[in-house]
PDB file of C-alpha atoms in Angstrom:
ATOM      1  CA  UNK N   1      11.410  31.181  18.970  1.00 50.00           C
ATOM      2  CA  UNK N   2      10.093  29.147  21.751  1.00 55.00           C
ATOM      3  CA  UNK N   3      11.577  25.596  20.274  1.00 53.00           C
ATOM      4  CA  UNK N   4      14.933  27.425  19.583  1.00 48.00           C
ATOM      5  CA  UNK N   5      15.281  28.782  23.255  1.00 48.00           C
ATOM      6  CA  UNK N   6      14.419  24.854  24.258  1.00 55.00           C
ATOM      7  CA  UNK N   7      17.156  23.835  22.132  1.00 54.00           C
ATOM      8  CA  UNK N   8      19.766  26.506  23.299  1.00 48.00           C
ATOM      9  CA  UNK N   9      18.875  25.194  26.671  1.00 55.00           C
ATOM     10  CA  UNK N  10      19.671  21.701  25.964  1.00 56.00           C
ATOM     11  CA  UNK N  11      22.594  22.080  24.264  1.00 52.00           C
ATOM     12  CA  UNK N  12      23.651  24.644  26.774  1.00 55.00           C
ATOM     13  CA  UNK N  13      23.251  21.846  29.231  1.00 56.00           C
ATOM     14  CA  UNK N  14      24.857  19.537  27.146  1.00 58.00           C
ATOM     15  CA  UNK N  15      28.046  21.695  26.433  1.00 52.00           C
ATOM     16  CA  UNK N  16      28.241  22.155  30.219  1.00 53.00           C
ATOM     17  CA  UNK N  17      28.334  18.447  31.045  1.00 53.00           C
ATOM     18  CA  UNK N  18      31.045  18.035  28.495  1.00 53.00           C
ATOM     19  CA  UNK N  19      33.145  20.716  29.916  1.00 50.00           C
ATOM     20  CA  UNK N  20      32.948  19.723  33.275  1.00 50.00           C
ATOM     21  CA  UNK N  21      33.854  16.067  32.293  1.00 47.00           C
ATOM     22  CA  UNK N  22      36.998  16.988  30.893  1.00 47.00           C
ATOM     23  CA  UNK N  23      38.405  16.915  34.223  1.00 48.00           C
ATOM     24  CA  UNK N  24      37.338  13.329  35.001  1.00 53.00           C
ATOM     25  CA  UNK N  25      39.761  10.300  34.189  1.00 60.00           C
ATOM     26  CA  UNK N  26      37.182   7.866  33.983  1.00 75.00           C
ATOM     27  CA  UNK N  27      36.156   8.558  30.317  1.00 88.00           C
ATOM     28  CA  UNK N  28      34.773   5.423  28.263  1.00 91.00           C
ATOM     29  CA  UNK N  29      34.452   5.890  24.368  1.00 95.00           C
ATOM     30  CA  UNK N  30      31.276   4.284  22.706  1.00 97.00           C
ATOM     31  CA  UNK N  31      29.994   3.339  19.340  1.00 98.00           C
ATOM     32  CA  UNK N  32      26.736   1.955  18.425  1.00 98.00           C
ATOM     33  CA  UNK N  33      23.773   1.343  16.245  1.00 98.00           C
ATOM     34  CA  UNK N  34      20.041   1.009  17.034  1.00 98.00           C
ATOM     35  CA  UNK N  35      17.020  -0.142  14.871  1.00 98.00           C
ATOM     36  CA  UNK N  36      14.189   2.025  15.207  1.00 97.00           C
ATOM     37  CA  UNK N  37      10.459   1.879  14.725  1.00 97.00           C
ATOM     38  CA  UNK N  38       8.563   5.343  15.040  1.00 97.00           C
ATOM     39  CA  UNK N  39       4.866   5.806  15.392  1.00 96.00           C
ATOM     40  CA  UNK N  40       4.527   9.417  13.235  1.00 94.00           C
ATOM     41  CA  UNK N  41       0.706  10.411  12.218  1.00 93.00           C
ATOM     42  CA  UNK N  42       0.685  12.860   9.193  1.00 91.00           C
ATOM     43  CA  UNK N  43      -0.649  16.145   9.976  1.00 88.00           C
ATOM     44  CA  UNK N  44      -4.256  17.483   8.993  1.00 85.00           C
ATOM     45  CA  UNK N  45      -4.979  16.159   5.548  1.00 83.00           C
ATOM     46  CA  UNK N  46      -1.812  14.516   5.193  1.00 86.00           C
ATOM     47  CA  UNK N  47      -2.719  11.992   7.793  1.00 90.00           C
ATOM     48  CA  UNK N  48      -5.077  10.195   4.690  1.00 90.00           C
ATOM     49  CA  UNK N  49      -2.170   9.734   2.530  1.00 91.00           C
ATOM     50  CA  UNK N  50       0.753   9.233   5.067  1.00 92.00           C
ATOM     51  CA  UNK N  51       1.676   6.226   7.220  1.00 92.00           C
ATOM     52  CA  UNK N  52       1.375   6.010  10.736  1.00 94.00           C
ATOM     53  CA  UNK N  53       4.563   4.232  11.374  1.00 95.00           C
ATOM     54  CA  UNK N  54       7.985   4.084   9.783  1.00 96.00           C
ATOM     55  CA  UNK N  55      11.168   1.648  10.355  1.00 96.00           C
ATOM     56  CA  UNK N  56      14.498   3.283  10.637  1.00 96.00           C
ATOM     57  CA  UNK N  57      18.132   3.495  12.173  1.00 96.00           C
ATOM     58  CA  UNK N  58      20.458   5.342  14.179  1.00 96.00           C
ATOM     59  CA  UNK N  59      24.247   5.271  14.598  1.00 98.00           C
ATOM     60  CA  UNK N  60      25.963   7.097  17.035  1.00 98.00           C
ATOM     61  CA  UNK N  61      29.236   7.814  18.786  1.00 97.00           C
ATOM     62  CA  UNK N  62      29.611   9.182  22.656  1.00 96.00           C
ATOM     63  CA  UNK N  63      31.170   8.496  25.825  1.00 96.00           C
ATOM     64  CA  UNK N  64      30.471   8.000  29.399  1.00 95.00           C
ATOM     65  CA  UNK N  65      32.157  10.484  31.573  1.00 93.00           C
ATOM     66  CA  UNK N  66      31.363   8.962  34.926  1.00 91.00           C
ATOM     67  CA  UNK N  67      29.143   6.149  36.494  1.00 92.00           C
ATOM     68  CA  UNK N  68      25.890   8.452  36.171  1.00 95.00           C
ATOM     69  CA  UNK N  69      26.563  10.982  32.925  1.00 96.00           C
ATOM     70  CA  UNK N  70      27.323  10.157  29.366  1.00 96.00           C
ATOM     71  CA  UNK N  71      26.909  12.103  25.869  1.00 97.00           C
ATOM     72  CA  UNK N  72      26.546  11.012  22.570  1.00 97.00           C
ATOM     73  CA  UNK N  73      25.623  12.273  18.894  1.00 97.00           C
ATOM     74  CA  UNK N  74      24.415  10.412  15.583  1.00 97.00           C
ATOM     75  CA  UNK N  75      22.721  10.444  12.415  1.00 97.00           C
ATOM     76  CA  UNK N  76      19.211   9.026  12.223  1.00 96.00           C
ATOM     77  CA  UNK N  77      17.012   7.788   9.369  1.00 96.00           C
ATOM     78  CA  UNK N  78      13.566   6.567   8.498  1.00 95.00           C
ATOM     79  CA  UNK N  79      12.778   4.180   5.517  1.00 93.00           C
ATOM     80  CA  UNK N  80      10.360   5.720   2.489  1.00 92.00           C
ATOM     81  CA  UNK N  81       7.115   4.390   3.427  1.00 91.00           C
ATOM     82  CA  UNK N  82       3.881   4.940   1.393  1.00 91.00           C
ATOM     83  CA  UNK N  83      -0.050   4.800   1.827  1.00 93.00           C
ATOM     84  CA  UNK N  84      -3.056   5.222  -0.714  1.00 93.00           C
ATOM     85  CA  UNK N  85      -6.479   6.949  -0.621  1.00 92.00           C
ATOM     86  CA  UNK N  86      -9.113   7.196  -2.715  1.00 93.00           C
ATOM     87  CA  UNK N  87     -10.838  10.588  -3.121  1.00 92.00           C
ATOM     88  CA  UNK N  88     -14.222  10.686  -1.900  1.00 90.00           C
ATOM     89  CA  UNK N  89     -17.061  12.937  -2.356  1.00 89.00           C
ATOM     90  CA  UNK N  90     -16.494  16.192  -0.124  1.00 86.00           C
ATOM     91  CA  UNK N  91     -12.563  15.619  -0.653  1.00 87.00           C
ATOM     92  CA  UNK N  92     -12.181  16.963  -4.198  1.00 85.00           C
ATOM     93  CA  UNK N  93     -11.050  20.348  -2.965  1.00 83.00           C
ATOM     94  CA  UNK N  94      -8.857  18.810  -0.297  1.00 82.00           C
ATOM     95  CA  UNK N  95      -6.879  16.782  -2.769  1.00 83.00           C
ATOM     96  CA  UNK N  96      -7.493  18.695  -6.156  1.00 83.00           C
ATOM     97  CA  UNK N  97      -8.486  15.558  -7.699  1.00 85.00           C
ATOM     98  CA  UNK N  98     -11.689  14.100  -8.953  1.00 89.00           C
ATOM     99  CA  UNK N  99     -13.686  11.414  -6.868  1.00 91.00           C
ATOM    100  CA  UNK N 100     -12.207   8.095  -6.994  1.00 91.00           C
ATOM    101  CA  UNK N 101      -8.808   9.287  -7.630  1.00 92.00           C
ATOM    102  CA  UNK N 102      -6.060   7.312  -5.774  1.00 93.00           C
ATOM    103  CA  UNK N 103      -4.040   9.566  -4.105  1.00 93.00           C
ATOM    104  CA  UNK N 104      -0.450   7.858  -2.949  1.00 93.00           C
ATOM    105  CA  UNK N 105       1.826   9.773  -0.451  1.00 92.00           C
ATOM    106  CA  UNK N 106       5.478   8.598   0.570  1.00 93.00           C
ATOM    107  CA  UNK N 107       7.321  10.149   3.424  1.00 92.00           C
ATOM    108  CA  UNK N 108      10.805  10.010   5.335  1.00 92.00           C
ATOM    109  CA  UNK N 109      12.941  12.083   7.289  1.00 90.00           C
ATOM    110  CA  UNK N 110      16.742  11.984   8.522  1.00 93.00           C
ATOM    111  CA  UNK N 111      19.072  14.276  10.493  1.00 94.00           C
ATOM    112  CA  UNK N 112      21.431  14.725  13.012  1.00 95.00           C
ATOM    113  CA  UNK N 113      20.732  14.540  16.993  1.00 97.00           C
ATOM    114  CA  UNK N 114      23.082  15.097  20.175  1.00 97.00           C
ATOM    115  CA  UNK N 115      21.685  13.572  23.456  1.00 97.00           C
ATOM    116  CA  UNK N 116      22.524  14.048  27.053  1.00 97.00           C
ATOM    117  CA  UNK N 117      22.380  10.740  29.107  1.00 97.00           C
ATOM    118  CA  UNK N 118      21.843   9.867  32.770  1.00 97.00           C
ATOM    119  CA  UNK N 119      22.540   6.517  34.215  1.00 97.00           C
ATOM    120  CA  UNK N 120      21.447   4.834  37.161  1.00 97.00           C
ATOM    121  CA  UNK N 121      23.385   1.388  37.758  1.00 97.00           C
ATOM    122  CA  UNK N 122      21.263  -1.223  39.120  1.00 96.00           C
ATOM    123  CA  UNK N 123      24.035  -3.894  39.237  1.00 93.00           C
ATOM    124  CA  UNK N 124      27.369  -4.161  37.719  1.00 91.00           C
ATOM    125  CA  UNK N 125      25.957  -5.227  34.064  1.00 95.00           C
ATOM    126  CA  UNK N 126      22.560  -3.275  33.918  1.00 97.00           C
ATOM    127  CA  UNK N 127      21.852   0.301  34.124  1.00 98.00           C
ATOM    128  CA  UNK N 128      18.687   2.272  33.465  1.00 98.00           C
ATOM    129  CA  UNK N 129      18.851   5.216  31.344  1.00 98.00           C
ATOM    130  CA  UNK N 130      17.265   8.966  30.953  1.00 98.00           C
ATOM    131  CA  UNK N 131      18.028  10.960  28.267  1.00 97.00           C
ATOM    132  CA  UNK N 132      17.159  14.480  26.759  1.00 97.00           C
ATOM    133  CA  UNK N 133      18.626  15.906  23.430  1.00 97.00           C
ATOM    134  CA  UNK N 134      17.955  17.908  20.337  1.00 96.00           C
ATOM    135  CA  UNK N 135      17.939  16.831  16.830  1.00 95.00           C
ATOM    136  CA  UNK N 136      18.117  18.626  13.252  1.00 93.00           C
ATOM    137  CA  UNK N 137      15.589  16.828  11.111  1.00 92.00           C
ATOM    138  CA  UNK N 138      14.611  17.187   7.364  1.00 91.00           C
ATOM    139  CA  UNK N 139      11.401  15.616   5.958  1.00 91.00           C
ATOM    140  CA  UNK N 140      10.739  14.465   2.308  1.00 91.00           C
ATOM    141  CA  UNK N 141       7.452  13.718   0.952  1.00 91.00           C
ATOM    142  CA  UNK N 142       6.331  12.602  -2.804  1.00 91.00           C
ATOM    143  CA  UNK N 143       2.573  12.408  -3.620  1.00 90.00           C
ATOM    144  CA  UNK N 144       1.338  10.832  -6.557  1.00 91.00           C
ATOM    145  CA  UNK N 145      -2.267  10.959  -7.954  1.00 91.00           C
ATOM    146  CA  UNK N 146      -3.286   8.486 -10.883  1.00 89.00           C
ATOM    147  CA  UNK N 147      -5.308  10.998 -12.969  1.00 85.00           C
ATOM    148  CA  UNK N 148      -4.901  11.207 -16.718  1.00 83.00           C
ATOM    149  CA  UNK N 149      -2.110  12.691 -17.188  1.00 86.00           C
ATOM    150  CA  UNK N 150      -0.724  11.739 -13.771  1.00 86.00           C
ATOM    151  CA  UNK N 151       0.387  14.420 -11.305  1.00 85.00           C
ATOM    152  CA  UNK N 152       3.394  13.949  -8.893  1.00 89.00           C
ATOM    153  CA  UNK N 153       4.491  16.291  -6.274  1.00 83.00           C
ATOM    154  CA  UNK N 154       8.006  16.256  -4.599  1.00 89.00           C
ATOM    155  CA  UNK N 155       8.247  18.244  -1.495  1.00 84.00           C
ATOM    156  CA  UNK N 156      11.341  18.753   0.660  1.00 84.00           C
ATOM    157  CA  UNK N 157      11.808  20.385   4.224  1.00 84.00           C
ATOM    158  CA  UNK N 158      14.396  22.496   5.929  1.00 78.00           C
ATOM    159  CA  UNK N 159      16.306  21.195   8.954  1.00 78.00           C
ATOM    160  CA  UNK N 160      14.211  22.010  11.787  1.00 82.00           C
ATOM    161  CA  UNK N 161      14.956  21.561  15.637  1.00 89.00           C
ATOM    162  CA  UNK N 162      13.227  18.434  17.262  1.00 93.00           C
ATOM    163  CA  UNK N 163      13.355  18.165  21.148  1.00 95.00           C
ATOM    164  CA  UNK N 164      13.942  14.606  22.367  1.00 96.00           C
ATOM    165  CA  UNK N 165      13.482  12.990  25.534  1.00 97.00           C
ATOM    166  CA  UNK N 166      13.347   9.242  26.657  1.00 97.00           C
ATOM    167  CA  UNK N 167      13.798   6.298  29.210  1.00 98.00           C
ATOM    168  CA  UNK N 168      15.547   2.553  28.572  1.00 98.00           C
ATOM    169  CA  UNK N 169      18.063   0.506  29.822  1.00 98.00           C
ATOM    170  CA  UNK N 170      21.252  -1.168  28.736  1.00 98.00           C
ATOM    171  CA  UNK N 171      22.836  -4.426  29.782  1.00 98.00           C
ATOM    172  CA  UNK N 172      26.769  -5.387  29.179  1.00 97.00           C
ATOM    173  CA  UNK N 173      27.338  -8.531  27.605  1.00 97.00           C
ATOM    174  CA  UNK N 174      30.969  -8.447  28.343  1.00 96.00           C
ATOM    175  CA  UNK N 175      33.338  -5.776  29.346  1.00 93.00           C
ATOM    176  CA  UNK N 176      33.244  -4.087  25.957  1.00 95.00           C
ATOM    177  CA  UNK N 177      29.880  -5.046  24.298  1.00 98.00           C
ATOM    178  CA  UNK N 178      26.500  -4.082  25.523  1.00 98.00           C
ATOM    179  CA  UNK N 179      22.649  -4.200  24.332  1.00 98.00           C
ATOM    180  CA  UNK N 180      20.055  -1.417  24.992  1.00 98.00           C
ATOM    181  CA  UNK N 181      16.556  -0.634  24.432  1.00 98.00           C
ATOM    182  CA  UNK N 182      15.200   3.194  24.255  1.00 98.00           C
ATOM    183  CA  UNK N 183      11.760   4.420  24.227  1.00 98.00           C
ATOM    184  CA  UNK N 184      11.571   8.109  23.097  1.00 97.00           C
ATOM    185  CA  UNK N 185       9.157  10.999  22.543  1.00 97.00           C
ATOM    186  CA  UNK N 186      10.129  13.598  19.704  1.00 95.00           C
ATOM    187  CA  UNK N 187       8.192  16.757  18.791  1.00 94.00           C
ATOM    188  CA  UNK N 188       8.350  16.354  15.026  1.00 93.00           C
ATOM    189  CA  UNK N 189       5.363  18.319  14.644  1.00 92.00           C
ATOM    190  CA  UNK N 190       7.719  21.051  13.977  1.00 89.00           C
ATOM    191  CA  UNK N 191       9.009  19.579  10.798  1.00 89.00           C
ATOM    192  CA  UNK N 192       7.878  21.898   7.845  1.00 87.00           C
ATOM    193  CA  UNK N 193       7.732  21.563   3.980  1.00 84.00           C
ATOM    194  CA  UNK N 194       9.486  24.292   1.884  1.00 80.00           C
ATOM    195  CA  UNK N 195       6.134  25.560   0.595  1.00 71.00           C
ATOM    196  CA  UNK N 196       4.761  29.028   0.581  1.00 60.00           C
ATOM    197  CA  UNK N 197       2.794  28.291   3.932  1.00 67.00           C
ATOM    198  CA  UNK N 198       5.658  26.162   5.231  1.00 75.00           C
ATOM    199  CA  UNK N 199       3.177  23.350   5.491  1.00 80.00           C
ATOM    200  CA  UNK N 200       3.453  21.232   8.771  1.00 85.00           C
ATOM    201  CA  UNK N 201       3.849  17.356   7.922  1.00 87.00           C
ATOM    202  CA  UNK N 202       4.046  15.271  10.964  1.00 91.00           C
ATOM    203  CA  UNK N 203       2.604  15.062  14.337  1.00 94.00           C
ATOM    204  CA  UNK N 204       4.624  14.259  17.398  1.00 96.00           C
ATOM    205  CA  UNK N 205       6.203  10.938  17.329  1.00 96.00           C
ATOM    206  CA  UNK N 206       6.921   8.114  19.855  1.00 97.00           C
ATOM    207  CA  UNK N 207       9.564   5.483  19.077  1.00 97.00           C
ATOM    208  CA  UNK N 208      11.128   2.312  20.313  1.00 98.00           C
ATOM    209  CA  UNK N 209      14.557   1.203  19.546  1.00 98.00           C
ATOM    210  CA  UNK N 210      16.657  -1.745  19.970  1.00 98.00           C
ATOM    211  CA  UNK N 211      20.449  -1.790  19.747  1.00 98.00           C
ATOM    212  CA  UNK N 212      24.237  -2.816  20.192  1.00 98.00           C
ATOM    213  CA  UNK N 213      27.051  -0.778  21.340  1.00 98.00           C
ATOM    214  CA  UNK N 214      31.017  -1.086  21.660  1.00 97.00           C
ATOM    215  CA  UNK N 215      32.677   0.546  24.796  1.00 94.00           C
ATOM    216  CA  UNK N 216      36.443   1.119  24.463  1.00 91.00           C
TER     217      UNK N 216
END
C-alpha cells in the first residue's frame, strides 16, 4: 500500500505538470537512448548466486515544456547475467543441494517508466537535471544445479511499481542533438517472484547512464 500511494503521488504530479504544460507554446519533443550500468545485489540467500551489477539500456520519448520542466516515458531492460556458487557445509538446506554442488543463477529485469524532469540551465548549452518518477518492472530468474540429474528452476516476477529518483546533466552538441549523463536510485527491493511466498529478488539499485537524444 505504501508503494502504491507513492506511485499515485508521483503519477498525479506528472499528470498535473502535463496538463499545465498544455497551455505553453514552447514545447520541444525529444527521443533518446541510454546505455545503463546498474548496481543491484540479490536479496538474502540469492545474493550468493546473483550478480551484483548489470548492463542495460533505456529508450525514451518525451518533451521539454519550458525552460525548467520536462516529462518522458520509456522502456528499460538489463542483460541476462549469471553468477555461480559452490554449496558449502551448512548450506545444504539453503540450496536444497549437497555440499560441492555448483549452483548458477541468472537474472534480468525489464519494464516501463515515466519520469518528471526539472532543468536548471547553466548556460545556453548545458543544463543540470533532477528527476523523479515511477517504473513498472518485471524480474526473471533462472537457477541451475549441476546435480545428477541436473535441476533447473525458472521463475518470473510480476510487474511491480518501482520509485525512481536521480540527478544528472545534459549538453547540447547542436541545436537538435544532445548528450546526457544520469545517476539514479531505484527501489527495486519491491520486485517479487511469482512464488507462493512472493520472494523478493533484489535489493535497491543505483544506476549510471550515458546517452544521446534528438530534440525536434
